[in-house]
Amino acid sequence: MPPIVSSAEIGRPAAEVFAYATDPSRFREWQKGVVDGHMDGPANGTPAVGARCVTTRRIGGANRPSSAELVTIDPPKTWGVRGIDGPIRAAVDVLVESVTGSRSRLTISVDFTGHGIGKILVPLMVRREARKEMPDNMAALKQRMEAG
């Protein structure tokens, strides 16, 4: 199955869009179900390939943390993580392209692999929910960024 892809043009410079869209501590502001997020490791500076991104989502009435490894980072253009634990592991790729000095196009691509029970859940529920949520998440990100 192809990844789930969502794009939006945002009235902000690429560096601002990149910084916001790739900051796990801000995910709860625009991603449905996210209750917490952070990068493991030093709090200052740009994360490097190999860093861990920990995101906690509210799923089925419980908070469920998951970890992903940062596999690509080239600010302010690309960022990618791959899930490393749990039954459902996401592969997320972010691309930010400058349209003008004050406008950018953000594209987020998400795919999933299932492990154990996740092999059943990914095709039955996870992909369908993600396909439904992605446009809403992208709209929320755009609205927050453009509101300042």
Backbone as numpy.savetxt, mean C-alpha at the origin, in Angstrom:
# Nx Ny Nz CAx CAy CAz Cx Cy Cz
-3.78 -14.83 -12.45 -4.61 -13.64 -12.45 -3.74 -12.40 -12.45
-4.14 -11.38 -13.18 -3.35 -10.14 -13.17 -3.51 -9.39 -11.85
-2.54 -8.55 -11.53 -2.68 -7.75 -10.30 -3.85 -6.78 -10.40
-4.28 -6.28 -9.26 -5.34 -5.28 -9.18 -4.65 -3.93 -9.20
-5.02 -3.08 -10.16 -4.33 -1.81 -10.36 -5.31 -0.66 -10.26
-4.91 0.39 -9.54 -5.72 1.59 -9.43 -4.81 2.81 -9.59
-5.29 3.81 -10.34 -4.50 5.03 -10.58 -5.35 6.26 -10.33
-4.66 7.35 -10.00 -5.33 8.64 -9.84 -4.33 9.75 -10.11
-4.83 10.82 -10.68 -4.01 12.03 -10.82 -4.30 12.89 -9.59
-3.23 13.33 -8.93 -3.35 14.05 -7.67 -2.69 15.41 -7.80
-3.34 16.43 -7.31 -2.85 17.80 -7.39 -1.77 18.09 -6.35
-0.71 17.32 -6.37 0.44 17.51 -5.48 1.70 17.05 -6.21
2.85 17.64 -5.86 4.11 17.21 -6.47 4.43 15.75 -6.15
5.18 15.12 -7.03 5.51 13.70 -6.91 6.15 13.36 -5.57
7.05 14.18 -5.08 7.74 13.87 -3.82 6.75 13.81 -2.65
5.75 14.69 -2.65 4.75 14.68 -1.58 3.85 13.45 -1.69
3.43 13.12 -2.91 2.57 11.95 -3.11 3.32 10.69 -2.69
4.56 10.56 -3.11 5.38 9.40 -2.76 5.52 9.28 -1.25
5.88 10.37 -0.59 6.09 10.33 0.86 4.83 9.90 1.59
3.68 10.40 1.17 2.43 10.06 1.84 1.99 8.63 1.54
2.00 8.25 0.26 1.48 6.94 -0.15 2.32 5.78 0.35
3.59 6.03 0.68 4.48 4.94 1.11 4.80 4.99 2.61
4.10 5.83 3.36 4.33 5.94 4.80 3.32 5.07 5.54
3.76 3.90 6.06 2.81 3.00 6.72 2.07 3.63 7.91
2.67 4.63 8.55 1.99 5.27 9.68 0.78 6.09 9.21
0.69 6.35 7.91 -0.44 7.11 7.34 -1.47 6.21 6.65
-1.17 4.91 6.48 -2.08 4.01 5.75 -3.50 4.04 6.32
-3.63 4.13 7.65 -4.97 4.08 8.25 -5.82 5.29 7.83
-5.17 6.36 7.36 -5.90 7.56 6.95 -6.62 7.35 5.62
-6.17 6.38 4.81 -6.77 6.23 3.49 -7.05 4.80 3.07
-6.60 3.82 3.85 -6.86 2.42 3.50 -7.89 1.80 4.44
-8.97 1.30 3.87 -10.02 0.67 4.66 -9.44 -0.50 5.45
-9.80 -0.56 6.72 -9.41 -1.69 7.55 -8.06 -1.58 8.24
-7.23 -0.63 7.84 -5.92 -0.50 8.48 -6.08 0.27 9.79
-5.54 -0.30 10.88 -5.61 0.36 12.18 -4.24 0.85 12.65
-3.16 0.34 12.06 -1.82 0.78 12.46 -0.82 0.35 11.39
0.30 1.07 11.36 1.36 0.70 10.44 2.65 1.41 10.81
3.76 0.75 10.54 5.07 1.37 10.78 6.16 0.59 10.04
7.28 1.23 9.89 8.47 0.56 9.37 9.30 0.13 10.57
9.77 -1.11 10.57 10.69 -1.56 11.61 12.07 -1.04 11.27
12.80 -0.65 12.28 14.16 -0.16 12.05 14.28 1.29 12.43
15.36 1.93 12.00 15.60 3.33 12.36 14.44 4.23 11.93
14.04 5.14 12.82 12.91 6.02 12.55 13.29 7.18 11.64
14.57 7.47 11.52 14.97 8.61 10.70 15.55 8.12 9.37
15.39 8.93 8.36 15.94 8.60 7.05 15.01 7.74 6.22
15.41 7.53 5.00 14.63 6.75 4.05 14.85 5.26 4.29
13.78 4.48 4.37 13.96 3.03 4.50 14.73 2.47 3.31
15.44 1.37 3.53 16.23 0.73 2.48 15.63 -0.63 2.15
16.00 -1.15 0.99 15.59 -2.50 0.61 15.96 -3.44 1.75
15.02 -4.32 2.10 15.22 -5.25 3.20 14.51 -4.82 4.47
14.13 -3.54 4.57 13.40 -3.06 5.75 12.04 -3.75 5.82
11.47 -3.80 7.01 10.18 -4.44 7.24 9.09 -3.40 7.42
8.00 -3.61 6.71 6.80 -2.78 6.83 5.76 -3.63 7.57
5.30 -3.15 8.72 4.32 -3.89 9.51 2.99 -3.13 9.47
1.95 -3.81 9.02 0.63 -3.21 8.92 -0.36 -4.06 9.71
-1.18 -3.42 10.52 -2.22 -4.13 11.27 -3.57 -3.75 10.69
-4.32 -4.77 10.32 -5.65 -4.58 9.74 -6.70 -5.21 10.65
-7.88 -4.62 10.62 -9.03 -5.18 11.34 -9.71 -6.15 10.38
-9.62 -7.45 10.71 -10.19 -8.48 9.85 -10.99 -9.43 10.72
-12.25 -9.61 10.38 -13.10 -10.53 11.13 -13.19 -10.21 12.60
-13.20 -8.94 12.95 -13.35 -8.53 14.34 -12.09 -8.56 15.17
-10.96 -8.88 14.54 -9.69 -8.92 15.28 -8.62 -8.11 14.54
-7.68 -7.57 15.30 -6.55 -6.88 14.70 -5.50 -7.91 14.31
-5.10 -7.90 13.04 -4.15 -8.89 12.53 -2.96 -8.19 11.88
-1.79 -8.30 12.52 -0.60 -7.70 11.94 -0.03 -8.58 10.83
0.58 -7.94 9.85 1.30 -8.68 8.82 2.56 -7.89 8.48
3.59 -8.63 8.11 4.87 -8.01 7.77 5.16 -8.19 6.29
5.80 -7.18 5.73 6.23 -7.23 4.34 7.65 -6.69 4.28
8.40 -7.18 3.32 9.77 -6.73 3.12 9.80 -5.72 1.98
10.50 -4.63 2.21 10.69 -3.62 1.17 11.64 -4.21 0.13
11.17 -4.35 -1.11 11.98 -4.97 -2.16 12.47 -3.98 -3.21
11.78 -2.85 -3.33 12.24 -1.80 -4.25 11.92 -0.44 -3.63
12.85 0.49 -3.81 12.59 1.87 -3.39 13.49 2.78 -4.20
12.85 3.74 -4.86 13.56 4.75 -5.65 12.74 6.05 -5.57
12.84 6.76 -4.41 12.05 7.97 -4.23 12.38 9.03 -5.29
11.44 9.76 -5.76 10.00 9.71 -5.47 9.21 8.94 -6.52
9.80 7.86 -7.06 9.12 7.14 -8.15 8.53 5.79 -7.76
9.34 4.89 -7.22 8.86 3.52 -7.02 9.11 3.02 -5.60
8.22 2.14 -5.17 8.27 1.52 -3.85 7.53 0.20 -3.97
8.09 -0.86 -3.43 7.42 -2.15 -3.51 7.71 -3.00 -2.29
6.68 -3.70 -1.82 6.83 -4.61 -0.69 6.24 -5.97 -1.07
6.75 -7.01 -0.39 6.25 -8.36 -0.56 5.97 -8.95 0.81
4.76 -9.47 1.02 4.38 -10.07 2.28 5.27 -11.26 2.61
5.59 -11.39 3.90 6.51 -12.46 4.31 5.92 -13.37 5.39
4.70 -13.08 5.85 4.11 -13.94 6.87 2.60 -13.97 6.71
1.98 -14.90 7.40 0.52 -15.01 7.39 0.01 -15.81 6.22
-1.27 -16.14 6.26 -1.87 -16.96 5.21 -2.13 -16.20 3.91
-2.22 -14.86 4.00 -2.45 -14.03 2.81 -1.31 -13.03 2.73
-0.54 -13.10 1.66 0.63 -12.23 1.50 0.46 -11.34 0.28
0.54 -10.06 0.52 0.34 -9.08 -0.54 1.67 -8.69 -1.18
1.60 -8.45 -2.47 2.70 -7.83 -3.21 2.15 -6.48 -3.67
2.76 -5.40 -3.18 2.26 -4.06 -3.48 3.35 -3.26 -4.17
3.02 -2.67 -5.32 3.96 -1.82 -6.04 3.33 -0.46 -6.23
4.10 0.58 -5.89 3.66 1.96 -6.00 4.52 2.65 -7.06
3.87 3.37 -7.96 4.56 4.15 -8.98 4.01 5.57 -8.94
4.89 6.55 -8.82 4.48 7.96 -8.83 5.18 8.61 -10.02
4.38 9.21 -10.90 4.91 9.89 -12.09 4.52 11.36 -12.03
5.47 12.22 -12.28 5.20 13.65 -12.31 4.48 13.99 -13.61
3.33 14.67 -13.49 2.57 15.11 -14.66 2.99 16.54 -14.98
2.99 17.38 -13.94 3.53 18.74 -14.01 4.25 18.94 -12.68
4.80 20.10 -12.45 5.48 20.35 -11.18 4.58 20.21 -9.96
3.27 20.42 -10.17 2.34 20.38 -9.04 1.29 19.26 -9.16
1.42 18.39 -10.16 0.47 17.27 -10.34 1.25 15.99 -10.58
0.68 14.89 -10.04 1.33 13.59 -10.17 0.29 12.52 -10.46
0.74 11.44 -11.08 -0.11 10.27 -11.26 0.41 9.18 -10.35
-0.48 8.67 -9.49 -0.16 7.59 -8.57 -0.82 6.32 -9.07
-0.03 5.26 -9.20 -0.55 3.96 -9.59 -0.13 2.95 -8.52
-1.11 2.23 -8.00 -0.84 1.19 -7.00 -1.33 -0.13 -7.58
-0.43 -1.11 -7.55 -0.72 -2.45 -8.04 -0.61 -3.42 -6.87
-1.62 -4.27 -6.70 -1.66 -5.21 -5.59 -1.95 -6.61 -6.12
-1.23 -7.57 -5.61 -1.49 -8.97 -5.91 -1.35 -9.77 -4.62
-1.87 -10.97 -4.62 -1.88 -11.77 -3.39 -1.47 -13.20 -3.68
-0.78 -13.81 -2.72 -0.55 -15.25 -2.73 -1.08 -15.80 -1.42
-1.67 -16.98 -1.51 -2.22 -17.62 -0.33 -1.34 -18.75 0.15
-1.26 -18.90 1.46 -0.52 -19.98 2.10 -1.48 -20.62 3.10
-1.53 -21.96 3.14 -2.48 -22.63 4.03 -3.90 -22.25 3.64
-4.71 -21.80 4.63 -6.09 -21.40 4.39 -6.17 -20.25 3.39
-5.10 -19.47 3.29 -5.06 -18.36 2.35 -5.21 -18.79 0.91
-4.83 -20.04 0.59 -4.98 -20.54 -0.79 -6.45 -20.57 -1.19
-7.32 -20.75 -0.21 -8.76 -20.75 -0.47 -9.32 -19.33 -0.41
-8.85 -18.55 0.58 -9.39 -17.20 0.80 -9.03 -16.21 -0.31
-7.81 -16.30 -0.86 -7.40 -15.33 -1.88 -8.36 -15.31 -3.06
-8.62 -16.45 -3.72 -9.53 -16.37 -4.87 -11.00 -16.17 -4.50
-11.42 -16.66 -3.32 -12.83 -16.55 -2.94 -13.21 -15.17 -2.44
-12.33 -14.54 -1.63 -12.71 -13.29 -0.96 -11.72 -12.15 -1.13
-10.46 -12.43 -0.95 -9.45 -11.37 -0.82 -9.34 -10.54 -2.10
-9.22 -11.20 -3.25 -9.10 -10.44 -4.51 -10.36 -9.62 -4.78
-11.53 -10.20 -4.52 -12.79 -9.49 -4.76 -12.89 -8.25 -3.87
-12.56 -8.42 -2.57 -12.60 -7.28 -1.64 -11.60 -6.20 -2.04
-10.40 -6.62 -2.40 -9.37 -5.65 -2.80 -9.79 -4.90 -4.05
-10.36 -5.61 -5.01 -10.81 -4.96 -6.25 -11.89 -3.92 -5.94
-12.73 -4.21 -4.95 -13.80 -3.29 -4.56 -13.24 -2.09 -3.77
-12.25 -2.35 -2.89 -11.71 -1.31 -2.01 -10.72 -0.37 -2.68
-9.97 -0.86 -3.65 -8.89 -0.05 -4.23 -9.36 1.31 -4.75
-10.43 1.39 -5.53 -10.87 2.72 -5.99 -11.25 3.66 -4.84
-11.89 3.11 -3.81 -12.27 3.93 -2.65 -11.02 4.39 -1.89
-10.07 3.49 -1.70 -8.82 3.85 -1.03 -8.09 4.95 -1.81
-8.03 4.79 -3.12 -7.34 5.78 -3.95 -8.06 7.13 -3.89
-9.38 7.11 -3.89 -10.16 8.35 -3.79 -9.90 9.02 -2.44
-9.82 8.23 -1.37 -9.57 8.78 -0.04 -8.17 9.40 0.02
-7.19 8.73 -0.56 -5.82 9.27 -0.59 -5.79 10.59 -1.36
-6.40 10.60 -2.53 -6.44 11.82 -3.36 -7.11 12.97 -2.60
-8.25 12.69 -1.96 -8.98 13.73 -1.24 -8.13 14.28 -0.11
-7.48 13.42 0.67 -6.65 13.85 1.80 -5.47 14.69 1.32
-4.84 14.24 0.25 -3.66 14.96 -0.24 -4.04 16.33 -0.80
-5.13 16.39 -1.52 -5.52 17.65 -2.16 -6.13 18.62 -1.15
-6.64 18.10 -0.03 -7.19 18.96 1.01 -6.06 19.59 1.84
-4.87 19.04 1.71 -3.72 19.60 2.42 -3.53 18.93 3.74
